Each structure stands twice: as C-alpha cells, then as structure tokens.
Amino acid sequence: MKKNGRALFIFIILLCFYLPSYCWGFYAHQKINYFAVFLLPPEMMVLYKSNINFLSEHAVDPDKRRYAIKEEGPRHFIDIDHYGQYPYDSLPKKWNAAVEKFSIDSLNTYGIVPWHIEIMLGRLTAAFKEKNFSKIMKTSAELGHYIADSHVPLHTNSNHNGQYTNQKGIHGFWESRVPELLAEKQWDFMIGKATYIKNPGAYAWDRVLESARASDSVLNFEKELTKQFSADQKYSFEERNGKVIRQYSSAFTIAYNNKLDGMIERRMRLSIQSVASFWYTAWVNAGQPDLKELSKQKFNEADAKEFEKLNIEWNTGAGKMMGKEE
Ligand SMILES: [Zn+2]
C-alpha cells in the first residue's frame, strides 16, 4: 500500500512536468487543503486532522474529473472579462438572474466557479446534517479545490494561459512553478482561525473580483520581465525521466515573484483561510453536529471503488482534458 502511494506520488510529480498545468497545480491544491485543517476549531479538528491526508490528496479530484466529465470544466473558472469592465455589473451575481439574462449554456461557456462554490457549500452543510462521514470528507476536499481556484487571477480571465498575448505557459508558471520553487522554503502558512461567513455568495464574488483585478499585473509583469531576460536566461532545461524539458528558470521565477511583491503567497494564504472558513460555515449552518463519533469511521468499499475509477479515467484520459485547457 505504502509502495503504491509512493509510486502514485512520483507519477503525479512527473505529470506536473509533462502536462499543461492544473488549477493551482496539484502541489498547491494539496497544501491549501492540508493547511486549512489547522485553522479549524477543536470540535472539527477531531475529524479533519485524522483525515488530513485524505483531504490533501483528494484536493485534486475535481481536476482529475475534468478528463472524464464535460460538465466539470466550467466549475473551475469564470472568464469575467467577457462581461465588460470591472466590477462587471452587467453580470447578475445571483444564479437565477444570471441564467435569465445569459442562459445556462452561455454561463457554462464562460465559467461558473463562484456559483459552484455555493452549491458545494450547500452539499457540505447537508452532509453535516446527515452526519455522513464519506460525504463530509469528499465534499470538503472538493469544495476546497473550487475555492482555491477562485483565488487564482488567471482563473478569472479569458486570456487564461497568455494565449492571446504570446505568453503561453504563464498559467502554470504562476500557480505551479512559483509555489513549487518557493513555498516550502520561504512562505508562511501559519494563519489564524477559520471565521464564520455570513454571506458566502458575496464572499465568493469578492474573491473572484480580487482575482480579476490582479490578472492584469499577472500578465503585464511577466511581459515586462521577459524584456529584461534573454530566452536562455528566462528558461532552463532539465532532464526528467530521460526527457529534456524546458521550464522557467529559477532566476526568472524569483524575479517574477519579487515583481508581484508576494501576491502568490498572499493568494495562497487567503485560499487556506477561505477554505477553512467555508468548512467551518457549513458545520455551523448544520447546527454544529458532534463529529467525535465520525472520526473513527473509514471509507467503505464503494468509496474505494469510486476513487479507483476516477484515477483510471484520469490516467487513461490524461492529456485529453475536456473543455478549456489550462
Ligand atoms: Zn481546478
């Protein structure tokens, strides 16, 4: 079992280098769910801490599902620039009003992440009310994913991989390469406590609007910096698994992070805070059920089969992500 886990880990690391990037990258998504656990009150920690590895590992399930289900893609982003200028008042923030104005098909085309966060919060609240261990854990892990995605500036912009501005690769650069190089050694993830969110819909939109506002800097700073680096300074070549791959050099990565003045660390920290606060809010809204008993439960055979199926679909479908690639 341990050996399989290790093999999977290595496989994921290798995939990170070969495939187009994932939202926040597998690395950051897993860290975000992991650190969010430590912000919870003791009544929740009893369940979440004993399942911290599950919550971390399954933080990336929604990305894996993007290879199997076409409905999955729109849940991870919103191309809010499609709706005009900041603060995008032409787009109703309430789902029903937005559907009425733009139709479900159109909303799906340009992404639905803030609304999907609300749906997932409702599911988590229901799971707490049912005291359903498996649902609580699976929904928590996945809710964490969508919340984290909404904190990524390029998840709110149609130029999501710099494809319109000759900056292809910037998506993975911001959310994978920079955190993978710097998070472990330099960034601080000790954050206060989860807080109750009175208006989750408004909260999700605030994060999306912040992301949207930051996307100009994300794109422009990379462009400015590119002028100061020759191509062989901007990229480096590394051998991975017998293949030579090109990636952003350490010098370029560090210079970009400095130019953004800590933005990526701030967004990652806020993601952690938001994930914990949404988990906490669902639990409070469900009437703060006692979770002690649940902490002794394990996933059943049906759950194990479901996880295995997802991995098979993901592995066999790898490289054929449905909908928009990142
Ligand atoms: Zn995602």
Tab-separated table of C-alpha atoms and ligand atoms in Angstrom:
chain	number	residue	atom	x	y	z
A	1	MET	CA	0.000	0.000	0.000
A	2	LYS	CA	2.790	2.370	1.009
A	3	LYS	CA	4.681	1.483	-2.120
A	4	ASN	CA	1.625	2.226	-4.277
A	5	GLY	CA	1.174	5.581	-2.583
A	6	ARG	CA	4.780	6.461	-3.288
A	7	ALA	CA	4.518	5.373	-6.904
A	8	LEU	CA	1.401	7.495	-7.347
A	9	PHE	CA	3.143	10.463	-5.784
A	10	ILE	CA	6.092	10.150	-8.169
A	11	PHE	CA	3.683	9.719	-11.075
A	12	ILE	CA	1.870	12.921	-10.121
A	13	ILE	CA	5.128	14.828	-9.796
A	14	LEU	CA	6.186	13.623	-13.234
A	15	LEU	CA	2.829	14.544	-14.722
A	16	CYS	CA	3.205	18.044	-13.342
A	17	PHE	CA	6.171	18.477	-15.640
A	18	TYR	CA	4.680	16.939	-18.757
A	19	LEU	CA	1.107	18.071	-18.927
A	20	PRO	CA	-0.399	21.504	-19.238
A	21	SER	CA	-0.813	22.923	-15.774
A	22	TYR	CA	-3.682	22.182	-13.445
A	23	CYS	CA	-5.547	24.738	-11.424
A	24	TRP	CA	-3.169	25.964	-8.708
A	25	GLY	CA	-1.133	22.895	-9.643
A	26	PHE	CA	-1.523	19.656	-7.729
A	27	TYR	CA	1.151	20.767	-5.306
A	28	ALA	CA	-0.566	23.968	-4.176
A	29	HIS	CA	-4.082	22.482	-4.049
A	30	GLN	CA	-2.868	19.755	-1.752
A	31	LYS	CA	-1.032	22.210	0.501
A	32	ILE	CA	-4.057	24.514	0.705
A	33	ASN	CA	-6.420	21.802	1.944
A	34	TYR	CA	-3.718	20.483	4.264
A	35	PHE	CA	-3.006	23.777	5.994
A	36	ALA	CA	-6.706	24.723	6.156
A	37	VAL	CA	-7.246	21.911	8.674
A	38	PHE	CA	-5.130	23.745	11.273
A	39	LEU	CA	-7.466	26.754	11.269
A	40	LEU	CA	-10.454	24.740	12.454
A	41	PRO	CA	-11.882	24.733	15.980
A	42	PRO	CA	-11.152	21.613	18.121
A	43	GLU	CA	-14.692	20.245	17.572
A	44	MET	CA	-13.946	19.969	13.844
A	45	MET	CA	-10.244	19.242	14.137
A	46	VAL	CA	-11.092	15.902	15.744
A	47	LEU	CA	-12.440	14.685	12.397
A	48	TYR	CA	-10.380	16.743	9.957
A	49	LYS	CA	-6.965	16.158	11.499
A	50	SER	CA	-7.343	12.394	11.424
A	51	ASN	CA	-8.279	12.657	7.743
A	52	ILE	CA	-5.792	15.341	6.769
A	53	ASN	CA	-4.032	13.130	4.243
A	54	PHE	CA	-7.309	12.307	2.546
A	55	LEU	CA	-8.299	15.981	2.378
A	56	SER	CA	-4.937	16.864	0.907
A	57	GLU	CA	-4.715	14.010	-1.582
A	58	HIS	CA	-8.301	14.454	-2.785
A	59	ALA	CA	-7.986	18.206	-3.170
A	60	VAL	CA	-7.208	17.453	-6.807
A	61	ASP	CA	-10.143	15.131	-7.590
A	62	PRO	CA	-12.094	17.857	-9.410
A	63	ASP	CA	-9.139	18.352	-11.768
A	64	LYS	CA	-8.889	14.618	-12.376
A	65	ARG	CA	-12.587	14.560	-13.214
A	66	ARG	CA	-12.024	17.094	-15.978
A	67	TYR	CA	-10.756	14.226	-18.106
A	68	ALA	CA	-13.977	12.267	-17.774
A	69	ILE	CA	-16.918	14.647	-17.442
A	70	LYS	CA	-17.560	17.595	-19.682
A	71	GLU	CA	-19.658	19.444	-17.059
A	72	GLU	CA	-16.614	19.617	-14.800
A	73	GLY	CA	-14.581	22.222	-16.673
A	74	PRO	CA	-16.773	25.334	-16.144
A	75	ARG	CA	-16.771	24.818	-12.370
A	76	HIS	CA	-13.105	25.845	-12.152
A	77	PHE	CA	-13.088	29.332	-13.667
A	78	ILE	CA	-15.019	32.378	-14.808
A	79	ASP	CA	-13.899	34.483	-17.767
A	80	ILE	CA	-15.288	37.569	-16.175
A	81	ASP	CA	-13.770	39.938	-18.739
A	82	HIS	CA	-16.413	38.546	-21.099
A	83	TYR	CA	-18.922	40.641	-19.145
A	84	GLY	CA	-17.283	44.027	-19.733
A	85	GLN	CA	-15.269	46.084	-17.279
A	86	TYR	CA	-14.615	45.797	-13.548
A	87	PRO	CA	-16.797	45.436	-11.428
A	88	TYR	CA	-18.763	43.667	-14.191
A	89	ASP	CA	-22.156	44.968	-13.174
A	90	SER	CA	-23.758	43.621	-16.348
A	91	LEU	CA	-23.434	40.133	-14.850
A	92	PRO	CA	-26.057	39.404	-12.165
A	93	LYS	CA	-24.313	37.772	-9.210
A	94	LYS	CA	-27.377	35.690	-8.338
A	95	TRP	CA	-27.556	32.453	-10.318
A	96	ASN	CA	-31.234	32.629	-11.327
A	97	ALA	CA	-30.946	36.209	-12.523
A	98	ALA	CA	-27.748	35.339	-14.427
A	99	VAL	CA	-29.446	32.352	-16.085
A	100	GLU	CA	-32.378	34.505	-17.073
A	101	LYS	CA	-30.118	37.092	-18.658
A	102	PHE	CA	-27.488	34.843	-20.295
A	103	SER	CA	-28.812	31.201	-20.404
A	104	ILE	CA	-27.163	28.218	-18.757
A	105	ASP	CA	-25.240	27.283	-21.912
A	106	SER	CA	-23.657	30.690	-22.122
A	107	LEU	CA	-22.795	30.806	-18.409
A	108	ASN	CA	-21.164	27.387	-18.730
A	109	THR	CA	-19.114	28.563	-21.681
A	110	TYR	CA	-17.569	31.385	-19.646
A	111	GLY	CA	-17.337	29.507	-16.354
A	112	ILE	CA	-19.346	29.238	-13.156
A	113	VAL	CA	-16.857	28.944	-10.282
A	114	PRO	CA	-18.441	31.410	-7.789
A	115	TRP	CA	-21.844	29.777	-8.128
A	116	HIS	CA	-20.432	26.290	-7.891
A	117	ILE	CA	-18.790	27.183	-4.585
A	118	GLU	CA	-22.255	27.986	-3.200
A	119	ILE	CA	-23.630	24.680	-4.483
A	120	MET	CA	-20.782	22.774	-2.829
A	121	LEU	CA	-21.292	24.668	0.427
A	122	GLY	CA	-24.947	23.568	0.394
A	123	ARG	CA	-23.850	19.957	-0.167
A	124	LEU	CA	-21.369	20.097	2.679
A	125	THR	CA	-23.963	21.580	5.034
A	126	ALA	CA	-26.368	18.761	4.106
A	127	ALA	CA	-23.621	16.163	4.656
A	128	PHE	CA	-23.001	17.557	8.151
A	129	LYS	CA	-26.717	17.424	8.922
A	130	GLU	CA	-26.797	13.785	7.810
A	131	LYS	CA	-23.579	13.143	9.749
A	132	ASN	CA	-22.394	11.278	6.682
A	133	PHE	CA	-18.648	10.718	7.106
A	134	SER	CA	-17.847	9.926	3.492
A	135	LYS	CA	-19.888	12.816	2.084
A	136	ILE	CA	-18.399	15.280	4.560
A	137	MET	CA	-14.860	14.318	3.646
A	138	LYS	CA	-15.315	14.113	-0.112
A	139	THR	CA	-17.276	17.359	-0.303
A	140	SER	CA	-14.820	19.176	1.962
A	141	ALA	CA	-11.870	18.113	-0.182
A	142	GLU	CA	-13.607	19.197	-3.382
A	143	LEU	CA	-15.094	22.421	-2.028
A	144	GLY	CA	-11.531	23.330	-1.046
A	145	HIS	CA	-10.480	22.885	-4.664
A	146	TYR	CA	-13.062	25.234	-6.175
A	147	ILE	CA	-12.488	27.884	-3.511
A	148	ALA	CA	-8.748	27.793	-4.144
A	149	ASP	CA	-9.307	28.083	-7.903
A	150	SER	CA	-11.369	31.237	-7.416
A	151	HIS	CA	-8.319	32.876	-5.792
A	152	VAL	CA	-6.190	32.430	-8.919
A	153	PRO	CA	-6.224	35.564	-11.112
A	154	LEU	CA	-5.908	33.661	-14.393
A	155	HIS	CA	-8.993	31.625	-13.483
A	156	THR	CA	-10.989	34.820	-13.937
A	157	ASN	CA	-9.602	35.923	-17.284
A	158	SER	CA	-10.211	34.656	-20.811
A	159	ASN	CA	-6.502	35.088	-21.562
A	160	HIS	CA	-6.003	32.304	-19.022
A	161	ASN	CA	-2.760	30.937	-20.409
A	162	GLY	CA	-1.476	34.089	-22.070
A	163	GLN	CA	-2.574	32.594	-25.376
A	164	TYR	CA	-3.700	35.978	-26.754
A	165	THR	CA	-0.537	37.822	-25.737
A	166	ASN	CA	2.226	35.400	-26.650
A	167	GLN	CA	2.732	34.334	-23.019
A	168	LYS	CA	1.754	30.684	-23.277
A	169	GLY	CA	2.671	28.801	-20.136
A	170	ILE	CA	2.036	31.683	-17.742
A	171	HIS	CA	-0.884	29.854	-16.127
A	172	GLY	CA	1.275	27.032	-14.826
A	173	PHE	CA	4.101	29.440	-14.160
A	174	TRP	CA	2.039	31.460	-11.656
A	175	GLU	CA	0.233	28.630	-9.936
A	176	SER	CA	2.700	25.722	-10.136
A	177	ARG	CA	6.275	26.726	-10.904
A	178	VAL	CA	6.460	29.670	-8.469
A	179	PRO	CA	4.892	27.883	-5.459
A	180	GLU	CA	6.829	24.693	-6.134
A	181	LEU	CA	10.089	26.618	-6.068
A	182	LEU	CA	9.370	28.950	-3.158
A	183	ALA	CA	6.503	27.832	-0.913
A	184	GLU	CA	8.348	25.221	1.074
A	185	LYS	CA	11.380	27.298	1.912
A	186	GLN	CA	10.118	30.854	2.061
A	187	TRP	CA	6.388	31.122	2.536
A	188	ASP	CA	4.474	31.164	5.777
A	189	PHE	CA	1.256	29.209	6.129
A	190	MET	CA	0.626	29.728	9.797
A	191	ILE	CA	-2.646	31.559	9.628
A	192	GLY	CA	-5.205	32.480	12.309
A	193	LYS	CA	-8.563	30.819	12.619
A	194	ALA	CA	-11.492	29.932	10.423
A	195	THR	CA	-14.219	32.563	10.611
A	196	TYR	CA	-17.940	32.315	10.015
A	197	ILE	CA	-19.001	33.642	6.596
A	198	LYS	CA	-22.365	35.381	6.866
A	199	ASN	CA	-22.885	35.772	3.149
A	200	PRO	CA	-20.998	33.023	1.281
A	201	GLY	CA	-22.226	34.148	-2.138
A	202	ALA	CA	-20.915	37.687	-1.657
A	203	TYR	CA	-17.679	36.307	-0.189
A	204	ALA	CA	-17.045	34.105	-3.236
A	205	TRP	CA	-17.705	37.031	-5.587
A	206	ASP	CA	-15.351	39.291	-3.630
A	207	ARG	CA	-12.535	36.774	-4.094
A	208	VAL	CA	-13.339	36.447	-7.812
A	209	LEU	CA	-13.313	40.236	-8.242
A	210	GLU	CA	-9.966	40.472	-6.420
A	211	SER	CA	-8.593	37.790	-8.719
A	212	ALA	CA	-9.939	39.622	-11.756
A	213	ARG	CA	-8.297	42.858	-10.653
A	214	ALA	CA	-4.957	41.109	-10.153
A	215	SER	CA	-4.906	39.389	-13.543
A	216	ASP	CA	-3.529	42.471	-15.351
A	217	SER	CA	-0.423	42.504	-13.128
A	218	VAL	CA	-0.010	38.754	-13.514
A	219	LEU	CA	0.168	39.150	-17.294
A	220	ASN	CA	1.884	42.542	-17.570
A	221	PHE	CA	4.683	41.859	-15.100
A	222	GLU	CA	5.643	38.692	-16.906
A	223	LYS	CA	5.737	40.638	-20.163
A	224	GLU	CA	7.900	43.411	-18.687
A	225	LEU	CA	10.288	40.938	-17.128
A	226	THR	CA	10.597	38.973	-20.368
A	227	LYS	CA	12.108	42.095	-21.956
A	228	GLN	CA	14.883	42.037	-19.366
A	229	PHE	CA	15.775	38.353	-19.801
A	230	SER	CA	17.204	36.687	-22.876
A	231	ALA	CA	15.446	33.456	-23.862
A	232	ASP	CA	18.223	31.316	-22.398
A	233	GLN	CA	18.016	33.238	-19.122
A	234	LYS	CA	14.226	33.007	-18.986
A	235	TYR	CA	14.099	29.255	-19.486
A	236	SER	CA	16.192	26.397	-18.253
A	237	PHE	CA	16.368	22.810	-19.395
A	238	GLU	CA	16.124	19.908	-17.036
A	239	GLU	CA	16.239	16.215	-17.597
A	240	ARG	CA	13.224	14.377	-16.232
A	241	ASN	CA	12.676	10.690	-16.741
A	242	GLY	CA	15.003	10.546	-19.707
A	243	LYS	CA	13.453	13.548	-21.429
A	244	VAL	CA	14.742	17.083	-21.530
A	245	ILE	CA	12.043	19.573	-20.679
A	246	ARG	CA	12.015	23.332	-20.788
A	247	GLN	CA	10.820	25.298	-17.796
A	248	TYR	CA	11.019	28.826	-16.424
A	249	SER	CA	14.466	29.293	-14.890
A	250	SER	CA	14.880	29.789	-11.156
A	251	ALA	CA	16.212	33.322	-11.723
A	252	PHE	CA	13.182	34.293	-13.811
A	253	THR	CA	10.802	32.660	-11.325
A	254	ILE	CA	12.320	34.525	-8.379
A	255	ALA	CA	12.350	37.833	-10.271
A	256	TYR	CA	8.671	37.370	-11.169
A	257	ASN	CA	7.714	36.566	-7.619
A	258	ASN	CA	9.539	39.678	-6.399
A	259	LYS	CA	7.883	41.854	-9.001
A	260	LEU	CA	4.471	40.569	-7.886
A	261	ASP	CA	5.521	41.580	-4.369
A	262	GLY	CA	4.322	38.395	-2.676
A	263	MET	CA	0.981	38.201	-4.498
A	264	ILE	CA	1.103	34.435	-4.999
A	265	GLU	CA	1.880	33.759	-1.356
A	266	ARG	CA	-0.920	36.157	-0.326
A	267	ARG	CA	-3.442	34.437	-2.608
A	268	MET	CA	-2.357	31.036	-1.327
A	269	ARG	CA	-2.675	32.147	2.288
A	270	LEU	CA	-6.095	33.648	1.616
A	271	SER	CA	-7.127	30.411	-0.137
A	272	ILE	CA	-6.259	28.493	3.036
A	273	GLN	CA	-8.211	30.955	5.178
A	274	SER	CA	-11.203	30.801	2.835
A	275	VAL	CA	-11.263	27.004	2.604
A	276	ALA	CA	-11.211	26.619	6.395
A	277	SER	CA	-13.874	29.304	6.788
A	278	PHE	CA	-16.211	27.642	4.285
A	279	TRP	CA	-15.807	24.267	6.024
A	280	TYR	CA	-16.496	25.953	9.347
A	281	THR	CA	-19.511	27.847	7.985
A	282	ALA	CA	-21.088	24.638	6.669
A	283	TRP	CA	-20.627	22.986	10.045
A	284	VAL	CA	-22.154	25.947	11.922
A	285	ASN	CA	-25.074	26.160	9.488
A	286	ALA	CA	-25.727	22.448	10.032
A	287	GLY	CA	-26.095	23.103	13.765
A	288	GLN	CA	-22.547	22.173	14.842
A	289	PRO	CA	-23.031	18.388	14.904
A	290	ASP	CA	-20.757	16.353	17.153
A	291	LEU	CA	-18.013	14.885	14.957
A	292	LYS	CA	-16.216	12.757	17.547
A	293	GLU	CA	-18.001	9.544	16.568
A	294	LEU	CA	-17.390	10.130	12.875
A	295	SER	CA	-13.652	10.412	13.403
A	296	LYS	CA	-13.499	6.647	13.947
A	297	GLN	CA	-15.141	5.881	10.610
A	298	LYS	CA	-13.363	4.782	7.471
A	299	PHE	CA	-14.250	4.928	3.802
A	300	ASN	CA	-16.188	1.887	2.615
A	301	GLU	CA	-15.655	-0.335	-0.390
A	302	ALA	CA	-17.940	1.709	-2.627
A	303	ASP	CA	-15.862	4.808	-1.852
A	304	ALA	CA	-12.634	2.968	-2.622
A	305	LYS	CA	-14.081	1.828	-5.965
A	306	GLU	CA	-15.161	5.371	-6.784
A	307	PHE	CA	-11.649	6.725	-6.093
A	308	GLU	CA	-10.110	3.959	-8.170
A	309	LYS	CA	-12.485	4.636	-11.067
A	310	LEU	CA	-11.605	8.324	-11.014
A	311	ASN	CA	-7.894	7.524	-11.131
A	312	ILE	CA	-8.364	5.110	-14.026
A	313	GLU	CA	-10.402	7.636	-16.012
A	314	TRP	CA	-7.847	10.292	-15.267
A	315	ASN	CA	-4.832	8.156	-16.184
A	316	THR	CA	-6.335	6.852	-19.391
A	317	GLY	CA	-7.690	10.258	-20.330
A	318	ALA	CA	-4.566	12.203	-19.357
A	319	GLY	CA	-3.688	14.766	-21.972
A	320	LYS	CA	-7.270	14.970	-23.228
A	321	MET	CA	-8.760	17.423	-20.801
A	322	MET	CA	-12.330	18.252	-21.732
A	323	GLY	CA	-13.257	21.850	-22.362
A	324	LYS	CA	-10.760	24.587	-21.771
A	325	GLU	CA	-7.177	23.558	-21.157
A	326	GLU	CA	-5.101	25.423	-18.687
B	1	ZN	ZN	-9.408	23.399	-10.770
